[in-house]
């Protein structure tokens, strides 16, 4: 029996190089009662980074699982933050410890907007799947799903005073929902294009909407039910301010609950669509930006201020940034200063301050987060010889990172880099650029030593010679050039010497060179050409040796094994081919990726190699057995390149998602059969979760539907409940048989042996075990898990619920499950004569138990209120008071007294 080859698993170690993700928004957060406006939260691939903009430091990481972050929304109390993901999931993190204990799953596609209500007890999410879902945070469950829009949801607003909801969508409609009856009572059709944002102003009496044109439309809200208006329409007062355009008014035959009439519009300076439309917490400042580099800030005036400044524009200031912004958030501090945080498209976060009290305020940049990442995609990576430093180069900078701390050691400006390497000794680095130049940098001083014109076109590839005395480069000018390292006197210092490269030989070819590699014995040179072939030459004489042809598209990457026996090539045709270097025969062709293979490299001193593709995956292969070993998933965009450390323990990869990811080799062995089995199970589970949604019998689809959705977690939870009920049945049958045996024998016999599962749970009863299994089901997944439960298990559950209620066990949870099962299986339960007595007992027991719990809660509430009054009267303190408001009130009174004293003097 031959020895089994052992493979070791690589796992994700860290994500770095990304400051802020383009898919998610930016939001101000408060950490541990810290200063407002100091910390911002941004999405970073699947994680959320909390940055201290004053120190330019990352202070907290909210770790995600797999899917990319798409939306962030801090809670009103500032203690939590809700995070929406690409797969439609929502998780709520604590900003105190970074942990997530609440998660919701209801959307089928990416979450596009999240909103808390004023108390922070309800959460509303909108998605690209056109649905709006209302979640109960306290009970950790979904309340209902609102359907009606025909395209992605762009914004959601609460009208707290009337328990109403406003939603906007790319379908050009704004819908008004009554959350008490869960239906849409009004649809505004006054927009010709997509509605991208909206805000409420003037104590929820005015709605501002932004669409794909340069207009911000203003709508006055007037309640009808009470016969009075929330805010008096100001059409007469602001007609000179706002362009009065009656076109597109939302006219309906009858108005219900409220009316929303167009008051006018404000013209923005930008001509493109609105990207973000936000206000501060008190709606005193309105900020808006589009697809260009202009941020427009407006002050929201009261009626008195409007009367005074009727002939002046509301626009107070604008600030141009160097790059287009993706999202923003604003915050108004008590001294009248406005803080704005911008997330830019070039992986940068900027903050500005604006003094709104000044006559002509101007924005002042207060911080800029750039050090922790590149502005453009990283196209080349390299490890130092001691495995400690990582080199990453992009279109504008080259950075050197410490692998263990992930901190930037050096940042140097460069041209658009395509390839790179550390010079032996790790004191200098060499870059090959898109313009065909070789740039040499000194790491100690962080300076550019030399720029050499190497090729007339792009310098696509560079390789260090095995004897470490020079390099070879290949470019788009159809040449391969050989260079030797030399030390020459530095003209600036005159005494010290610096590194340079001297051109020694040129190999002229018929096609553009895409990749060059030396064989480790330096006997051969492999050159990949644009004609889809790989040519092998002798290094010493540059004579042609072999031609490797078989790829249908150009070979983008190649590498040669440490023993110079094998060469692996990766192509844009998505295949990897393994060749022998002795005769040039193709050992195996493997379909490697679902898109172009961008990079390939052997693990040092092995015949294992890694490939990176545009399909966002990194894969490991065995070149001897031609087997796929493992897949490293994590990147959310195309993977451009990777680098393997000289000892093979670490891998670093770069992607179009702006992130650099570090992977490390563990001591855990990989068993290929188990890996394949796990992949098949994952595919099966994914297909299972994508099946048809369960339907509640007798319920027709309307505007409101259940909030949850079928996932693999809900299916597994239902299976666990079924297994628990089956165990309960088996144990009950055993007990009945034991009783019958004892009765027949006329004496007490030893009890039957208990199930090992019940023993593991502490010798609990079978009925208690069923309750424990139900308690372990996530609150947000409970209803859907019960919905997929077959009806033959329901009678047993109802009998068990009756026992739980009588004993007072988890009455609230049991009632929730009971009422849901009764609603879903009402017809079958009422037609079953055997269940009538059980239902009657449940009716009596639940009413009495719920009344008992309500009495206890009322007594406790009254007692706490009494204790509060006692403590307040004794210690002269006020509980639950807003200290900030009281402090500001004291300051205002003190200023009045000081002004009075000055006047008297």
mmCIF file of C-alpha atoms in Angstrom, residues 446-580:
data_model
loop_
_atom_site.group_PDB
_atom_site.id
_atom_site.type_symbol
_atom_site.label_atom_id
_atom_site.label_comp_id
_atom_site.label_asym_id
_atom_site.label_seq_id
_atom_site.Cartn_x
_atom_site.Cartn_y
_atom_site.Cartn_z
ATOM 1 C CA UNK A 446 11.798 55.706 0.356
ATOM 2 C CA UNK A 447 13.164 57.424 -2.744
ATOM 3 C CA UNK A 448 13.239 56.667 -6.455
ATOM 4 C CA UNK A 449 16.816 55.783 -7.401
ATOM 5 C CA UNK A 450 16.493 55.395 -11.142
ATOM 6 C CA UNK A 451 14.039 55.202 -14.023
ATOM 7 C CA UNK A 452 15.220 53.296 -17.102
ATOM 8 C CA UNK A 453 13.460 53.108 -20.474
ATOM 9 C CA UNK A 454 13.293 49.370 -21.064
ATOM 10 C CA UNK A 455 10.553 48.673 -23.626
ATOM 11 C CA UNK A 456 8.580 50.689 -26.170
ATOM 12 C CA UNK A 457 5.293 49.236 -24.918
ATOM 13 C CA UNK A 458 3.993 47.904 -21.633
ATOM 14 C CA UNK A 459 6.474 45.910 -19.539
ATOM 15 C CA UNK A 460 4.223 42.953 -18.775
ATOM 16 C CA UNK A 461 6.559 40.589 -16.941
ATOM 17 C CA UNK A 462 9.783 40.529 -14.952
ATOM 18 C CA UNK A 463 11.760 37.656 -13.427
ATOM 19 C CA UNK A 464 14.817 37.497 -11.177
ATOM 20 C CA UNK A 465 17.600 35.275 -12.465
ATOM 21 C CA UNK A 466 18.289 32.208 -10.259
ATOM 22 C CA UNK A 467 21.883 33.346 -9.712
ATOM 23 C CA UNK A 468 20.414 36.662 -8.410
ATOM 24 C CA UNK A 469 22.756 38.728 -10.581
ATOM 25 C CA UNK A 470 20.140 40.246 -12.855
ATOM 26 C CA UNK A 471 16.633 40.229 -14.226
ATOM 27 C CA UNK A 472 14.843 39.465 -17.463
ATOM 28 C CA UNK A 473 11.916 41.534 -18.763
ATOM 29 C CA UNK A 474 9.291 41.010 -21.449
ATOM 30 C CA UNK A 475 7.169 43.684 -23.056
ATOM 31 C CA UNK A 476 4.622 44.598 -25.666
ATOM 32 C CA UNK A 477 7.391 45.629 -28.101
ATOM 33 C CA UNK A 478 7.961 41.908 -28.917
ATOM 34 C CA UNK A 479 11.295 41.727 -27.123
ATOM 35 C CA UNK A 480 12.780 39.972 -24.115
ATOM 36 C CA UNK A 481 15.641 41.911 -22.528
ATOM 37 C CA UNK A 482 18.295 40.762 -20.092
ATOM 38 C CA UNK A 483 19.645 43.093 -17.414
ATOM 39 C CA UNK A 484 22.506 42.795 -14.912
ATOM 40 C CA UNK A 485 22.697 44.459 -11.514
ATOM 41 C CA UNK A 486 25.495 46.977 -11.094
ATOM 42 C CA UNK A 487 26.654 49.379 -8.429
ATOM 43 C CA UNK A 488 27.561 52.867 -9.613
ATOM 44 C CA UNK A 489 28.527 56.041 -7.811
ATOM 45 C CA UNK A 490 25.631 58.177 -6.733
ATOM 46 C CA UNK A 491 25.886 61.552 -8.412
ATOM 47 C CA UNK A 492 24.110 63.288 -5.542
ATOM 48 C CA UNK A 493 26.382 62.085 -2.732
ATOM 49 C CA UNK A 494 29.491 61.422 -4.811
ATOM 50 C CA UNK A 495 30.832 58.782 -2.396
ATOM 51 C CA UNK A 496 28.145 56.148 -1.853
ATOM 52 C CA UNK A 497 27.112 53.673 -4.498
ATOM 53 C CA UNK A 498 23.636 52.900 -5.688
ATOM 54 C CA UNK A 499 22.018 50.074 -7.618
ATOM 55 C CA UNK A 500 21.354 50.228 -11.333
ATOM 56 C CA UNK A 501 20.542 47.769 -14.132
ATOM 57 C CA UNK A 502 22.636 47.347 -17.265
ATOM 58 C CA UNK A 503 21.120 46.018 -20.499
ATOM 59 C CA UNK A 504 23.157 43.065 -21.786
ATOM 60 C CA UNK A 505 21.131 41.061 -24.351
ATOM 61 C CA UNK A 506 17.891 41.245 -26.341
ATOM 62 C CA UNK A 507 15.754 38.412 -27.701
ATOM 63 C CA UNK A 508 13.559 39.545 -30.599
ATOM 64 C CA UNK A 509 10.261 37.699 -31.088
ATOM 65 C CA UNK A 510 7.326 37.812 -33.510
ATOM 66 C CA UNK A 511 4.559 38.563 -30.996
ATOM 67 C CA UNK A 512 3.991 40.616 -27.850
ATOM 68 C CA UNK A 513 5.529 39.050 -24.753
ATOM 69 C CA UNK A 514 3.038 38.466 -21.923
ATOM 70 C CA UNK A 515 5.084 36.509 -19.377
ATOM 71 C CA UNK A 516 8.709 35.370 -18.907
ATOM 72 C CA UNK A 517 10.135 32.869 -16.406
ATOM 73 C CA UNK A 518 13.574 31.343 -15.789
ATOM 74 C CA UNK A 519 13.859 27.676 -14.950
ATOM 75 C CA UNK A 520 15.336 27.387 -11.422
ATOM 76 C CA UNK A 521 18.490 25.793 -12.867
ATOM 77 C CA UNK A 522 18.795 28.826 -15.209
ATOM 78 C CA UNK A 523 19.125 26.508 -18.194
ATOM 79 C CA UNK A 524 15.888 27.490 -19.906
ATOM 80 C CA UNK A 525 13.745 30.587 -20.401
ATOM 81 C CA UNK A 526 9.980 30.293 -20.957
ATOM 82 C CA UNK A 527 8.256 33.092 -22.884
ATOM 83 C CA UNK A 528 4.487 33.435 -23.300
ATOM 84 C CA UNK A 529 3.410 35.148 -26.534
ATOM 85 C CA UNK A 530 0.257 36.779 -27.802
ATOM 86 C CA UNK A 531 -0.166 34.012 -30.410
ATOM 87 C CA UNK A 532 -1.329 31.611 -27.640
ATOM 88 C CA UNK A 533 1.961 29.685 -27.558
ATOM 89 C CA UNK A 534 4.792 29.402 -25.057
ATOM 90 C CA UNK A 535 8.316 29.325 -26.477
ATOM 91 C CA UNK A 536 11.200 27.748 -24.554
ATOM 92 C CA UNK A 537 14.735 29.019 -25.219
ATOM 93 C CA UNK A 538 18.162 28.092 -23.921
ATOM 94 C CA UNK A 539 19.317 30.839 -21.581
ATOM 95 C CA UNK A 540 22.985 30.844 -22.573
ATOM 96 C CA UNK A 541 22.631 30.840 -26.387
ATOM 97 C CA UNK A 542 18.997 32.017 -26.703
ATOM 98 C CA UNK A 543 18.443 29.183 -29.172
ATOM 99 C CA UNK A 544 14.903 27.892 -29.609
ATOM 100 C CA UNK A 545 14.217 24.638 -27.731
ATOM 101 C CA UNK A 546 10.467 23.924 -27.496
ATOM 102 C CA UNK A 547 7.097 25.376 -28.479
ATOM 103 C CA UNK A 548 4.131 24.613 -26.234
ATOM 104 C CA UNK A 549 0.894 25.059 -28.139
ATOM 105 C CA UNK A 550 -2.645 24.000 -27.276
ATOM 106 C CA UNK A 551 -4.253 26.981 -25.579
ATOM 107 C CA UNK A 552 -7.042 28.645 -27.547
ATOM 108 C CA UNK A 553 -6.377 32.105 -26.067
ATOM 109 C CA UNK A 554 -3.148 33.823 -24.960
ATOM 110 C CA UNK A 555 -1.253 32.440 -21.961
ATOM 111 C CA UNK A 556 -1.433 35.139 -19.290
ATOM 112 C CA UNK A 557 0.717 33.438 -16.642
ATOM 113 C CA UNK A 558 3.151 30.562 -16.241
ATOM 114 C CA UNK A 559 5.628 29.137 -13.740
ATOM 115 C CA UNK A 560 8.260 26.416 -13.584
ATOM 116 C CA UNK A 561 8.626 23.941 -10.707
ATOM 117 C CA UNK A 562 11.636 24.039 -8.355
ATOM 118 C CA UNK A 563 13.265 20.976 -9.996
ATOM 119 C CA UNK A 564 12.871 22.434 -13.520
ATOM 120 C CA UNK A 565 10.842 19.377 -14.518
ATOM 121 C CA UNK A 566 7.363 20.837 -14.991
ATOM 122 C CA UNK A 567 5.931 24.034 -16.426
ATOM 123 C CA UNK A 568 2.325 25.095 -15.738
ATOM 124 C CA UNK A 569 0.536 27.618 -17.946
ATOM 125 C CA UNK A 570 -2.686 29.526 -17.302
ATOM 126 C CA UNK A 571 -4.657 31.094 -20.117
ATOM 127 C CA UNK A 572 -7.565 33.373 -20.901
ATOM 128 C CA UNK A 573 -9.330 30.249 -22.198
ATOM 129 C CA UNK A 574 -9.856 29.331 -18.489
ATOM 130 C CA UNK A 575 -7.647 26.248 -18.691
ATOM 131 C CA UNK A 576 -4.399 25.296 -16.985
ATOM 132 C CA UNK A 577 -2.003 22.974 -18.780
ATOM 133 C CA UNK A 578 0.873 21.070 -17.209
ATOM 134 C CA UNK A 579 3.815 20.292 -19.480
ATOM 135 C CA UNK A 580 7.068 18.372 -19.168
#
